[in-house]
PDB file of C-alpha atoms in Angstrom:
ATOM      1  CA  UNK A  19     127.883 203.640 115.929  1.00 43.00           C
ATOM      2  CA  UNK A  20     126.366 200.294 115.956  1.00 43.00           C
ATOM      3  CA  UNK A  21     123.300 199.504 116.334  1.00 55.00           C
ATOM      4  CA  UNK A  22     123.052 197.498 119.650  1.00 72.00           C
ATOM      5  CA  UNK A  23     125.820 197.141 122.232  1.00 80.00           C
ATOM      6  CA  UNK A  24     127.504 194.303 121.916  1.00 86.00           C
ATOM      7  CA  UNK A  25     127.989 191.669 124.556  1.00 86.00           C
ATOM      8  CA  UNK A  26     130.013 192.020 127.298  1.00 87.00           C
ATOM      9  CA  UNK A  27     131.706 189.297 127.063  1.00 87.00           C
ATOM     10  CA  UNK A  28     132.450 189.615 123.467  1.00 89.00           C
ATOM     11  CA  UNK A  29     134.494 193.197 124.490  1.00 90.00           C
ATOM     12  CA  UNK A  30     136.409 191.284 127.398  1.00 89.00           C
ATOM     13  CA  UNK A  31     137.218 189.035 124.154  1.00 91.00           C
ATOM     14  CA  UNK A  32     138.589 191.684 121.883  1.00 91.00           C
ATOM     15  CA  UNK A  33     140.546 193.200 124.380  1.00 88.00           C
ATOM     16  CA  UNK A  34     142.218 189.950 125.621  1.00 87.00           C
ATOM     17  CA  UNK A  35     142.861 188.592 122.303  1.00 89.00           C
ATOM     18  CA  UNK A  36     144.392 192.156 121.107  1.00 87.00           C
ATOM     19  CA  UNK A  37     146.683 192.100 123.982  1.00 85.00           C
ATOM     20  CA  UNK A  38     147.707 188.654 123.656  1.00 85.00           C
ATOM     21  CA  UNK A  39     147.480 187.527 120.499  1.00 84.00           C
ATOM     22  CA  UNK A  40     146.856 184.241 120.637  1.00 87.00           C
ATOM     23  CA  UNK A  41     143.531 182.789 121.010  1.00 88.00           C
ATOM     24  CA  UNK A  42     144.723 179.851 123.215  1.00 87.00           C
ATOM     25  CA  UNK A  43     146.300 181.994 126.120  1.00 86.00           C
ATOM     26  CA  UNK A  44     142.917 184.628 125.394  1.00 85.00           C
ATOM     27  CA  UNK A  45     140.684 180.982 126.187  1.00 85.00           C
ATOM     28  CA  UNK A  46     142.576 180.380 129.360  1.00 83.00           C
ATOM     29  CA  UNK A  47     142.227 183.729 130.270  1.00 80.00           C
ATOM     30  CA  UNK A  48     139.079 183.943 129.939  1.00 82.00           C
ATOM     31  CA  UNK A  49     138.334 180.057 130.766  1.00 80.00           C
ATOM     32  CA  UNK A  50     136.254 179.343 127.395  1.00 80.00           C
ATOM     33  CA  UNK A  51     137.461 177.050 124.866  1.00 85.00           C
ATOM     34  CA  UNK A  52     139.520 178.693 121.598  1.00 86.00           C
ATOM     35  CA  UNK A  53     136.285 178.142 120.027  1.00 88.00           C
ATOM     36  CA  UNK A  54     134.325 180.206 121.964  1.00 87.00           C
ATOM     37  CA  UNK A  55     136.958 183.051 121.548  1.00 89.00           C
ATOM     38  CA  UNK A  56     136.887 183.114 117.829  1.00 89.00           C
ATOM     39  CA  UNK A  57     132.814 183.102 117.941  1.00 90.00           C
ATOM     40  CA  UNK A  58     133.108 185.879 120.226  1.00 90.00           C
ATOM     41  CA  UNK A  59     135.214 188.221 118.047  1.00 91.00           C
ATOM     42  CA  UNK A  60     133.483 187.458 114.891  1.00 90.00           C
ATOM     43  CA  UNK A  61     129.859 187.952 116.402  1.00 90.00           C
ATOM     44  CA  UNK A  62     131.677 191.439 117.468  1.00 90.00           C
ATOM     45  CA  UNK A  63     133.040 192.087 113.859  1.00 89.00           C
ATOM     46  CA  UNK A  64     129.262 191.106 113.155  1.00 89.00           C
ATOM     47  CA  UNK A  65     127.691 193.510 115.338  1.00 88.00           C
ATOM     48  CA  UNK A  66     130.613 196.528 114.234  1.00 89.00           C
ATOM     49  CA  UNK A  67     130.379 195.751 110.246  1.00 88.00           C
ATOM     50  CA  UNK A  68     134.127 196.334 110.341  1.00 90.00           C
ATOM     51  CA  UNK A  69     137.317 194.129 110.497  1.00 91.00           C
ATOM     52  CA  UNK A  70     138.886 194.173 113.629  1.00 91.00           C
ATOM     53  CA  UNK A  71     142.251 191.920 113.008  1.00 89.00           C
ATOM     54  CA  UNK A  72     143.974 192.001 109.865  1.00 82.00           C
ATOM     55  CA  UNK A  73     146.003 189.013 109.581  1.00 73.00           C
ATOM     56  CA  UNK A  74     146.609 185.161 111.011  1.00 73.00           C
ATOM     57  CA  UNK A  75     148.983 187.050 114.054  1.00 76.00           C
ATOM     58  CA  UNK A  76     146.327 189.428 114.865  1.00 83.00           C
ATOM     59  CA  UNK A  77     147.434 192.657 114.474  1.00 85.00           C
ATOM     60  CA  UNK A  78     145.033 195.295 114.584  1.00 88.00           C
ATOM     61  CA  UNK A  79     143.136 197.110 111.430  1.00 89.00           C
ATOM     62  CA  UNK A  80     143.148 200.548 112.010  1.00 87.00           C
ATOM     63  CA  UNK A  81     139.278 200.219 112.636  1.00 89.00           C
ATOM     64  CA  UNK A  82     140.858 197.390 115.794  1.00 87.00           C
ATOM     65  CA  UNK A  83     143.088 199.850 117.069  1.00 86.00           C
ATOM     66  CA  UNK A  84     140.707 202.821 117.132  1.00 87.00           C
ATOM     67  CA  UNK A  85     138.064 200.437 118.872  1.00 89.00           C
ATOM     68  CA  UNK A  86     140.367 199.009 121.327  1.00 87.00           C
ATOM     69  CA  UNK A  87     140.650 202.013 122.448  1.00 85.00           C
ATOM     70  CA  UNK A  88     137.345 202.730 123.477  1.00 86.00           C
ATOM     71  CA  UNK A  89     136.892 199.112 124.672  1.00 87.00           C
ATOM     72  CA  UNK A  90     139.620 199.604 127.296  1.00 83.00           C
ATOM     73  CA  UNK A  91     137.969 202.682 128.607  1.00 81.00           C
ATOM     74  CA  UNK A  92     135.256 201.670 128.588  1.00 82.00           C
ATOM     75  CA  UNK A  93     136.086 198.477 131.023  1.00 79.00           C
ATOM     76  CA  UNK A  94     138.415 200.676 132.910  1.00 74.00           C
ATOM     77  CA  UNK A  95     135.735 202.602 133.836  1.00 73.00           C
ATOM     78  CA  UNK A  96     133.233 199.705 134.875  1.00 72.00           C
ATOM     79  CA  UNK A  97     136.200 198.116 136.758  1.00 64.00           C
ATOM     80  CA  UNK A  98     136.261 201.288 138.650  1.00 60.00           C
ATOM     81  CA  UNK A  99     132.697 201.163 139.507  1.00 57.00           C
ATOM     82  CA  UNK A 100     131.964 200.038 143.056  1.00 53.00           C
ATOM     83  CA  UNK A 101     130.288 196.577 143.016  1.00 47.00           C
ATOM     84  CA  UNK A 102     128.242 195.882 146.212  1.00 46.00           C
ATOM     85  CA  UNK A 103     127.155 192.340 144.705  1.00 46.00           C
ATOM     86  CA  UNK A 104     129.145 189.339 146.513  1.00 43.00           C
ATOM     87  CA  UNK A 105     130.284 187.081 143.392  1.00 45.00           C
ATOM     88  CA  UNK A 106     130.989 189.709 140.254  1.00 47.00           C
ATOM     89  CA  UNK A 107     130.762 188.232 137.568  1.00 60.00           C
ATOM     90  CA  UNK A 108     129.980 184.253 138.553  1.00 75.00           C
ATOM     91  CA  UNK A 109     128.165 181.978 136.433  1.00 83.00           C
ATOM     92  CA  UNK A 110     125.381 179.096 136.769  1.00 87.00           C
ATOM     93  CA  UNK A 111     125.217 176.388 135.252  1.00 90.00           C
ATOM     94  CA  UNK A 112     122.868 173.098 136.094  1.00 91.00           C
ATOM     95  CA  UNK A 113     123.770 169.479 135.464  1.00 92.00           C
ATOM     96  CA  UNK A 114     121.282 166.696 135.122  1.00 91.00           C
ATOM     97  CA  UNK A 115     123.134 163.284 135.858  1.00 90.00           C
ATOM     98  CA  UNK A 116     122.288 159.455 136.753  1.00 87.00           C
ATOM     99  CA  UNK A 117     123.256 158.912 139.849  1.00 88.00           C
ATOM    100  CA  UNK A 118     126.120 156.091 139.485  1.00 90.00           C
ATOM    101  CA  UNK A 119     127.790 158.066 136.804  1.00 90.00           C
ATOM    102  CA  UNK A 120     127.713 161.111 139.402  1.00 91.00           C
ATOM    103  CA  UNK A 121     129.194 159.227 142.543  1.00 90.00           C
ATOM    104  CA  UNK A 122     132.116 156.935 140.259  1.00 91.00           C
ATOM    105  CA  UNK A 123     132.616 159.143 137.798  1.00 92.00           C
ATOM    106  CA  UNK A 124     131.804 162.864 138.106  1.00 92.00           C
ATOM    107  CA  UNK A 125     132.343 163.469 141.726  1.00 92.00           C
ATOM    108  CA  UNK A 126     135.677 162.593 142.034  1.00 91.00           C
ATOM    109  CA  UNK A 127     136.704 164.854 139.704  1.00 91.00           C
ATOM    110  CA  UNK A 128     134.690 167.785 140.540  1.00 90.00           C
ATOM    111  CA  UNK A 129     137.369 169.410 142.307  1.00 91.00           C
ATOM    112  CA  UNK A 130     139.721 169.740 139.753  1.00 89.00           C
ATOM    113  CA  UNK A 131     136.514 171.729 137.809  1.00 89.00           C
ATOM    114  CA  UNK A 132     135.945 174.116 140.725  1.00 88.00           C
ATOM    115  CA  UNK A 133     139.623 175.065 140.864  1.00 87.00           C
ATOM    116  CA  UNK A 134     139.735 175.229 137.303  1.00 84.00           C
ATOM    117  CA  UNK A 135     136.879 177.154 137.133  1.00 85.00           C
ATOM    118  CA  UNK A 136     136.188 179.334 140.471  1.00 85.00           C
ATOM    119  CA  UNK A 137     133.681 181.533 138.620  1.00 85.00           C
ATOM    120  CA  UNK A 138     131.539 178.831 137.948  1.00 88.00           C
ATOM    121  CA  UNK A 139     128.447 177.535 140.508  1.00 89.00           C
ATOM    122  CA  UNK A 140     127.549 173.956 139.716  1.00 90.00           C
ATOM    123  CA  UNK A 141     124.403 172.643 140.462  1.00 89.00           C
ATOM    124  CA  UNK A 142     124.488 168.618 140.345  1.00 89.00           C
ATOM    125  CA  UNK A 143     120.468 167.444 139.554  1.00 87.00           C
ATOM    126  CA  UNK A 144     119.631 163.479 139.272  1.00 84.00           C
ATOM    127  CA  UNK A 145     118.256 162.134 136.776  1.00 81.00           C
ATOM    128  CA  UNK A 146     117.221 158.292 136.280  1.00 72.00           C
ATOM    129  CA  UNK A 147     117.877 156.527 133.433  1.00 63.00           C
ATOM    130  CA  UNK A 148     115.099 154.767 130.963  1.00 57.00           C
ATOM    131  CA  UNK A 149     112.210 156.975 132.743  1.00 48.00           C
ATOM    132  CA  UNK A 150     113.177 159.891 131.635  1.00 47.00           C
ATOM    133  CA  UNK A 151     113.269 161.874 135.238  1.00 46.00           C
ATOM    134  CA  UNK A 152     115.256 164.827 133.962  1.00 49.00           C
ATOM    135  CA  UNK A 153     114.822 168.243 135.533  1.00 51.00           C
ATOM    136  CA  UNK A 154     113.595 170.138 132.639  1.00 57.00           C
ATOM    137  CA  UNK A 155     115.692 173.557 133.541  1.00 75.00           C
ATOM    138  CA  UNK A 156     119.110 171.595 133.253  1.00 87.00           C
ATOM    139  CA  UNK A 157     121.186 173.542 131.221  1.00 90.00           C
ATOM    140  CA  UNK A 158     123.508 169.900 130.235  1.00 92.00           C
ATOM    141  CA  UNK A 159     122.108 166.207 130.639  1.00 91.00           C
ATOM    142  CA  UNK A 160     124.324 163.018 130.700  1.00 91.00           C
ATOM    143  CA  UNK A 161     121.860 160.152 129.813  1.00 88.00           C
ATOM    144  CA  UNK A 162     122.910 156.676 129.316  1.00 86.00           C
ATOM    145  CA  UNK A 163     121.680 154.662 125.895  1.00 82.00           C
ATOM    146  CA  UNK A 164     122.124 154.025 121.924  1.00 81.00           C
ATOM    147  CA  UNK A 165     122.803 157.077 121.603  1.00 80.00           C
ATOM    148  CA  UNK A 166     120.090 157.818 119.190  1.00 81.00           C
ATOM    149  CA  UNK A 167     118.981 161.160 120.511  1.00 80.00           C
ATOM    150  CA  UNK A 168     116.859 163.377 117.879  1.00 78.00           C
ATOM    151  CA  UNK A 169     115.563 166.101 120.373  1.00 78.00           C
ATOM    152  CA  UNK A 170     119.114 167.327 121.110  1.00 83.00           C
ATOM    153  CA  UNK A 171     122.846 167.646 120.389  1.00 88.00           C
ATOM    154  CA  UNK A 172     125.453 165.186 122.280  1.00 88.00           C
ATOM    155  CA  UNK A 173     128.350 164.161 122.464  1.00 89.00           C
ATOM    156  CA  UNK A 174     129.792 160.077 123.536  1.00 91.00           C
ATOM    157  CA  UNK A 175     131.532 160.557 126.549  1.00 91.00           C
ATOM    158  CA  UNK A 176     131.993 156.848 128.183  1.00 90.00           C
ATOM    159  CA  UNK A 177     131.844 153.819 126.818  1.00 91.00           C
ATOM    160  CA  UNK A 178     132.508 150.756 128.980  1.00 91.00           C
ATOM    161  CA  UNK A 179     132.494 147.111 129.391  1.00 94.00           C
ATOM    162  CA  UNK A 180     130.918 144.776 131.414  1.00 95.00           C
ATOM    163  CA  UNK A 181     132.016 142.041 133.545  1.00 96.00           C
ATOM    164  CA  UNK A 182     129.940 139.641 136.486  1.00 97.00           C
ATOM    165  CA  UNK A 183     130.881 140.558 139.906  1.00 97.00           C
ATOM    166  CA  UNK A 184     130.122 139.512 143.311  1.00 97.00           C
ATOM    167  CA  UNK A 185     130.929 139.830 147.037  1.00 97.00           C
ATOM    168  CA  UNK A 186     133.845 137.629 148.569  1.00 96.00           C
ATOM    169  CA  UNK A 187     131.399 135.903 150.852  1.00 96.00           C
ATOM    170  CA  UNK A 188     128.875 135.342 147.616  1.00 96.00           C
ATOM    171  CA  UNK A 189     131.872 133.542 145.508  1.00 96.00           C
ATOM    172  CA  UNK A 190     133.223 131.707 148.407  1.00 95.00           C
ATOM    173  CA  UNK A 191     129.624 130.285 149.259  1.00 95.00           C
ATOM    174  CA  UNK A 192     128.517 129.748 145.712  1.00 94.00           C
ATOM    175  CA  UNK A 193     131.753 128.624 143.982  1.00 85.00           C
ATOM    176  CA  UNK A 194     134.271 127.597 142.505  1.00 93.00           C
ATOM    177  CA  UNK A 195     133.220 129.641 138.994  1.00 94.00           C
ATOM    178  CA  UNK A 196     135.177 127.479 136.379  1.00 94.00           C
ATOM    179  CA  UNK A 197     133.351 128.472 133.455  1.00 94.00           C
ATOM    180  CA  UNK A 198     130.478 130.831 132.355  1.00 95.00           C
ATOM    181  CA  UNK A 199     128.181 128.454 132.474  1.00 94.00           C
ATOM    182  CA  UNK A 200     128.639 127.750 136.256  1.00 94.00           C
ATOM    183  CA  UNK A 201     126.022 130.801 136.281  1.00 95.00           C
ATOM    184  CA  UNK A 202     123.384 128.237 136.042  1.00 93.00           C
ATOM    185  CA  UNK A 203     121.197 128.377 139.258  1.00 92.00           C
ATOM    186  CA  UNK A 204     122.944 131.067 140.875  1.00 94.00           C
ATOM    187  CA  UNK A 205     121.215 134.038 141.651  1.00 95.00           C
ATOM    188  CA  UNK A 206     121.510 136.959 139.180  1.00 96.00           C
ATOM    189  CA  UNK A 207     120.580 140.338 140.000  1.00 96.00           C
ATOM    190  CA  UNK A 208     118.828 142.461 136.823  1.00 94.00           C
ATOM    191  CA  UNK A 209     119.096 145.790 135.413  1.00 90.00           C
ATOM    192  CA  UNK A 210     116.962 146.654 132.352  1.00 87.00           C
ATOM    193  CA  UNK A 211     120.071 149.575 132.245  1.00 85.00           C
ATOM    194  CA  UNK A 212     122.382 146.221 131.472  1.00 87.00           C
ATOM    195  CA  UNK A 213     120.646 142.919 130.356  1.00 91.00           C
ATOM    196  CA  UNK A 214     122.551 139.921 130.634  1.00 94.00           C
ATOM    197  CA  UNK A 215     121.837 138.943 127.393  1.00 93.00           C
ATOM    198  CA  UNK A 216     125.133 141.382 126.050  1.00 92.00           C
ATOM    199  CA  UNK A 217     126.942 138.668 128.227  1.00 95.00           C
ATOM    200  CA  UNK A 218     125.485 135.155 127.732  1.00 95.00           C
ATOM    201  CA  UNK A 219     126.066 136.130 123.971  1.00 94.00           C
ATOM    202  CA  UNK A 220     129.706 137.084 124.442  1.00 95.00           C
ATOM    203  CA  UNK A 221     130.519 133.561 126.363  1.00 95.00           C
ATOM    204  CA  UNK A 222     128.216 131.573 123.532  1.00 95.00           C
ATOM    205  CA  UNK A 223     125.223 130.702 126.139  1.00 94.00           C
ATOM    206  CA  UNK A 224     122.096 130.097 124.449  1.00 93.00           C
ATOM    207  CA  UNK A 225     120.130 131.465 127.793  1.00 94.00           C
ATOM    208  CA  UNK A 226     116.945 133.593 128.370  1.00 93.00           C
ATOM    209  CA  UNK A 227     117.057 136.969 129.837  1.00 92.00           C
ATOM    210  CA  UNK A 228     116.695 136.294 133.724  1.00 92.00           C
ATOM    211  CA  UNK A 229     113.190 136.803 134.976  1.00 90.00           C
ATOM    212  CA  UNK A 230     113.464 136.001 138.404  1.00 88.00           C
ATOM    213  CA  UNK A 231     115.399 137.391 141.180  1.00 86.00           C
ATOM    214  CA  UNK A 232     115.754 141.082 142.877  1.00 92.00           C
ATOM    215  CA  UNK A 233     115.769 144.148 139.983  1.00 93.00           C
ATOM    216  CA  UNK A 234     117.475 147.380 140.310  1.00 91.00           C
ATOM    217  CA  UNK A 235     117.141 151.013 138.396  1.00 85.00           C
ATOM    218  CA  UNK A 236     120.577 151.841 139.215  1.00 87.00           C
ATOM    219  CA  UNK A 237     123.484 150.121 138.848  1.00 89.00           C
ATOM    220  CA  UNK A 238     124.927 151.628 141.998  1.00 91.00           C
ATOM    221  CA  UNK A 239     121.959 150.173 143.815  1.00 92.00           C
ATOM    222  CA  UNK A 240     122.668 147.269 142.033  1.00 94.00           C
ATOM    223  CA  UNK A 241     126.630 147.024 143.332  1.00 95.00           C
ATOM    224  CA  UNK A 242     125.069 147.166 146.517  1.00 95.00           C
ATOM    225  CA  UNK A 243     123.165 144.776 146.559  1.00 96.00           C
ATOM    226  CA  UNK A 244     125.397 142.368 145.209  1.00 96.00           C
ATOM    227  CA  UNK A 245     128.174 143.649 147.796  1.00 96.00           C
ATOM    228  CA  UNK A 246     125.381 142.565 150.320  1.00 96.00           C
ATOM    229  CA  UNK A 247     125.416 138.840 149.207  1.00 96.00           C
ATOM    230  CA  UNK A 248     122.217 139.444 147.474  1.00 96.00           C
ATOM    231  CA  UNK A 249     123.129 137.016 143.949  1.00 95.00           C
ATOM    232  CA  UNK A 250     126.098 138.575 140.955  1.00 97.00           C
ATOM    233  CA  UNK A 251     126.164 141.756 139.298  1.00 96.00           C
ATOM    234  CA  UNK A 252     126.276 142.261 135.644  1.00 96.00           C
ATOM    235  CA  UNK A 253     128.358 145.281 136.153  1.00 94.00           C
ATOM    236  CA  UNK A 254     130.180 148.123 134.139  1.00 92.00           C
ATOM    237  CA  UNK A 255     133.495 148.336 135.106  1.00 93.00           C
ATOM    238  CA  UNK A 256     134.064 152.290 135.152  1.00 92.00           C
ATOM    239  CA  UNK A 257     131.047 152.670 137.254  1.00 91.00           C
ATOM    240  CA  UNK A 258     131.914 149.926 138.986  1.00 93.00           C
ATOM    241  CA  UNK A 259     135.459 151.084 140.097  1.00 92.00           C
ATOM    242  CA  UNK A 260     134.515 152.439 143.470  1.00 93.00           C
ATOM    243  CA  UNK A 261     133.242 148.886 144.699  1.00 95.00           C
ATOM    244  CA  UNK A 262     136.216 146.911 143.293  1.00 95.00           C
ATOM    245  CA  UNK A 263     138.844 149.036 144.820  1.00 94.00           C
ATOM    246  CA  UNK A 264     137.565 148.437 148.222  1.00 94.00           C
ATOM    247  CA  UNK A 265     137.279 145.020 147.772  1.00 96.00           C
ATOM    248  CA  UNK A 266     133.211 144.790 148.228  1.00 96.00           C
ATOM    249  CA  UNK A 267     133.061 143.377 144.757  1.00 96.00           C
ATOM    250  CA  UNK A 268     135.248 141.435 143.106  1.00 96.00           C
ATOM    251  CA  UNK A 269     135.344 138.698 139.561  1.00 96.00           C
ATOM    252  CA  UNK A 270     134.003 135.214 140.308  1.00 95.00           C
ATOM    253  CA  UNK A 271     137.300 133.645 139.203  1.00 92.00           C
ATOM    254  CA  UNK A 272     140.370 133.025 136.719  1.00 92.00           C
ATOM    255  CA  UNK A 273     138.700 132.011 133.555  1.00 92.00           C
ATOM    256  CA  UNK A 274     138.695 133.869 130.473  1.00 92.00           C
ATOM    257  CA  UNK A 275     134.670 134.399 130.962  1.00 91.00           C
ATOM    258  CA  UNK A 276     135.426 136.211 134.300  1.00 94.00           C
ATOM    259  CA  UNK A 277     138.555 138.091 133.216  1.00 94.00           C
ATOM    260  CA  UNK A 278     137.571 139.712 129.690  1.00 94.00           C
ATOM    261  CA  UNK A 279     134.985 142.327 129.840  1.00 95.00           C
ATOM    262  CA  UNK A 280     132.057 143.022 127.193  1.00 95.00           C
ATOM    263  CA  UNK A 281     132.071 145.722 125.673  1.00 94.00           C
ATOM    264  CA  UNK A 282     128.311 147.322 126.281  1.00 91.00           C
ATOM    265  CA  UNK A 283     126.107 148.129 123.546  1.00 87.00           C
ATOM    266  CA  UNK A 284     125.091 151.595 125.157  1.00 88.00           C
ATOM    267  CA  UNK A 285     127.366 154.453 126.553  1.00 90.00           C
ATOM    268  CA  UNK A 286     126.910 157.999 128.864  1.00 91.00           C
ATOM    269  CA  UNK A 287     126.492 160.776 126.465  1.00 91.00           C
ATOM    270  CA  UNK A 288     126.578 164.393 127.365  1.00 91.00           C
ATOM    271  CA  UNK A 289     123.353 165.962 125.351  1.00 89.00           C
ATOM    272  CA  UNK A 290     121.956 169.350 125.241  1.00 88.00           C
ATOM    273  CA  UNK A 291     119.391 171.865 123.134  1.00 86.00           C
ATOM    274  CA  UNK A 292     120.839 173.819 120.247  1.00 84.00           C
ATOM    275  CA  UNK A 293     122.010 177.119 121.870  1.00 83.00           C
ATOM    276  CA  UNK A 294     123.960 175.797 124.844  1.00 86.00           C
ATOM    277  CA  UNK A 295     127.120 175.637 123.778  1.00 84.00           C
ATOM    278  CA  UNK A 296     126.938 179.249 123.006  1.00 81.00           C
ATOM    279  CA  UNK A 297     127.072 180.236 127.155  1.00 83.00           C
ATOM    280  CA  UNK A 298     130.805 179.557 127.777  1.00 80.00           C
ATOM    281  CA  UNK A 299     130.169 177.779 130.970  1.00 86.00           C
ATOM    282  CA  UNK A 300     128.594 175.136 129.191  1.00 88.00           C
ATOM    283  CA  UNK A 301     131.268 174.913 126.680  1.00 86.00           C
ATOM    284  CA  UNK A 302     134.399 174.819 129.229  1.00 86.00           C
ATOM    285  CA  UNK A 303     132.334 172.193 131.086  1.00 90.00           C
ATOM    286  CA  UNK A 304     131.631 169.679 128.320  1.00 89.00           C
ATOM    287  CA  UNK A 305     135.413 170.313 126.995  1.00 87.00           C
ATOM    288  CA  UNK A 306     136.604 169.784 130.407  1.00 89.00           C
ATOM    289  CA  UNK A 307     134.499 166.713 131.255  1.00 91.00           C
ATOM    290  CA  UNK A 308     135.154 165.169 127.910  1.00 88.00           C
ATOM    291  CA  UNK A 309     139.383 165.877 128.806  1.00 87.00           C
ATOM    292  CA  UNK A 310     138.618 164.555 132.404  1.00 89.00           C
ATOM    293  CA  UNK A 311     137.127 161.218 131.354  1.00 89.00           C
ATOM    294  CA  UNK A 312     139.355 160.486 128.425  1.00 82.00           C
TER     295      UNK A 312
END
């Protein structure tokens, strides 16, 4: 007998992977990633000291086939059970995102998660870029940067490029935009989350980092101020989608400056503590966001 009981979910494991044999239909099953299903049985073979497949189509060792046995009773027997709780079985898990990336980006999608997913409860927490508002129970964080992260794991999950955009009304009033350097005088709205230096660089413009004019924290804050006529947007396209499909921002004109976007030195990186990935809620998610924004 061993000497703990081993997980619950690593028994639901066994059993699905012995009756299917195949770990990819056992992940959808189970809605983990083929991953988690072969850490599951071999924390299990772990726990038993024994061999519980024998060979790459997993058939049973006779130690696997005795087991199973018990396993299915086992969960026959808690199936029977009456459960007076409301949501068997459902899991938690908390998201800390910027906001931009959660209105373009994540919410739009979200659906598709939740019916993928039903078991799942998502709860959506804002976080701000550069000041480092994070709600320290999230379970995953998106941040936006280099990158460089020492204090956890992560993975890239958006780059994107930047472009200068504006309202009709804005390029209407303060046009024609021939050239990049038609910029010059013209209101420019700032974001330390996207200097315009990445830009002026990109169209050969020896110019300073703007220090006048209204600043934002967010870039969706930003889009709307620049859909308000407030000056032009330095603006990441992806993020930027929602705005340019309505028509409330749009490029300043037909020259190469204004048609060709930058790539941006930073990106949106999912990032979490060592551990995590281990819950299989947090590894469907990050597999499925990663799939989503690809």
């Amino acid at each position: 007998m061993p000497a703990r009981i081993p997980p619950i979910q690593c028994l639901l494991t066994f059993e699905a992977l012995a009756r299917l044999r195949s770990v990819t239909q056992a992940a959808e099953e189970l809605c983990v990633t083929p991953s988690a299903v072969s850490h599951r049985v071999k924390q299990l073979e772990q726990i038993l000291g024994v061999k519980l497949f024998g060979r790459a189509d997993f058939s049973l060792t006779t130690e696997g086939s005795e087991y199973l046995a018990h396993v299915r009773e086992g969960l026959l027997a808690l199936q029977r059970f009456p459960s007076h709780q409301p949501s068997p079985g459902r899991r938690k898990l908390r998201l800390a995102v910027t906001p931009t990336f959660a209105r373009s980006l994540v919410m739009p999608r979200l659906q598709q998660f939740a019916q993928a997913y039903p078991e799942i409860d998502l709860t959506l927490q804002i976080s701000i870029p550069l000041l480092d508002v994070v709600a320290e129970d999230a379970d995953l964080t998106i941040r936006f940067g280099t990158g460089r992260y020492a204090d956890v794991e992560h993975i890239c999950l958006v780059k994107d490029a930047v472009l200068p955009l504006a309202s009709p009304a804005f390029v209407r009033a303060h046009g024609p935009f021939d050239c990049a350097a038609d910029l010059e005088g013209v209101p420019l709205l700032r974001s330390p989350l996207e200097p315009w230096r990445t830009w002026f660089a990109a169209q050969h413009l020896d110019w300073p980092e703007p220090s006048d004019g209204s600043q934002f924290n967010d870039i969706g804050l930003m889009c709307d101020g620049a859909a308000a006529g407030m000056g032009v947007a330095l603006v990441r396209l992806r993020l930027g989608a929602p705005w340019l499909e309505t028509g409330a921002l749009v490029r300043l004109g037909e020259a190469d400056a204004f048609r060709t976007p930058v790539p941006s030195p930073h990106a949106h990186y999912l990032c979490w503590r060592t551990g995590t990935m281990d819950r299989w809620e947090c590894a469907a998610f990050a597999e499925w966001l990663k799939k989503a924004l690809d």
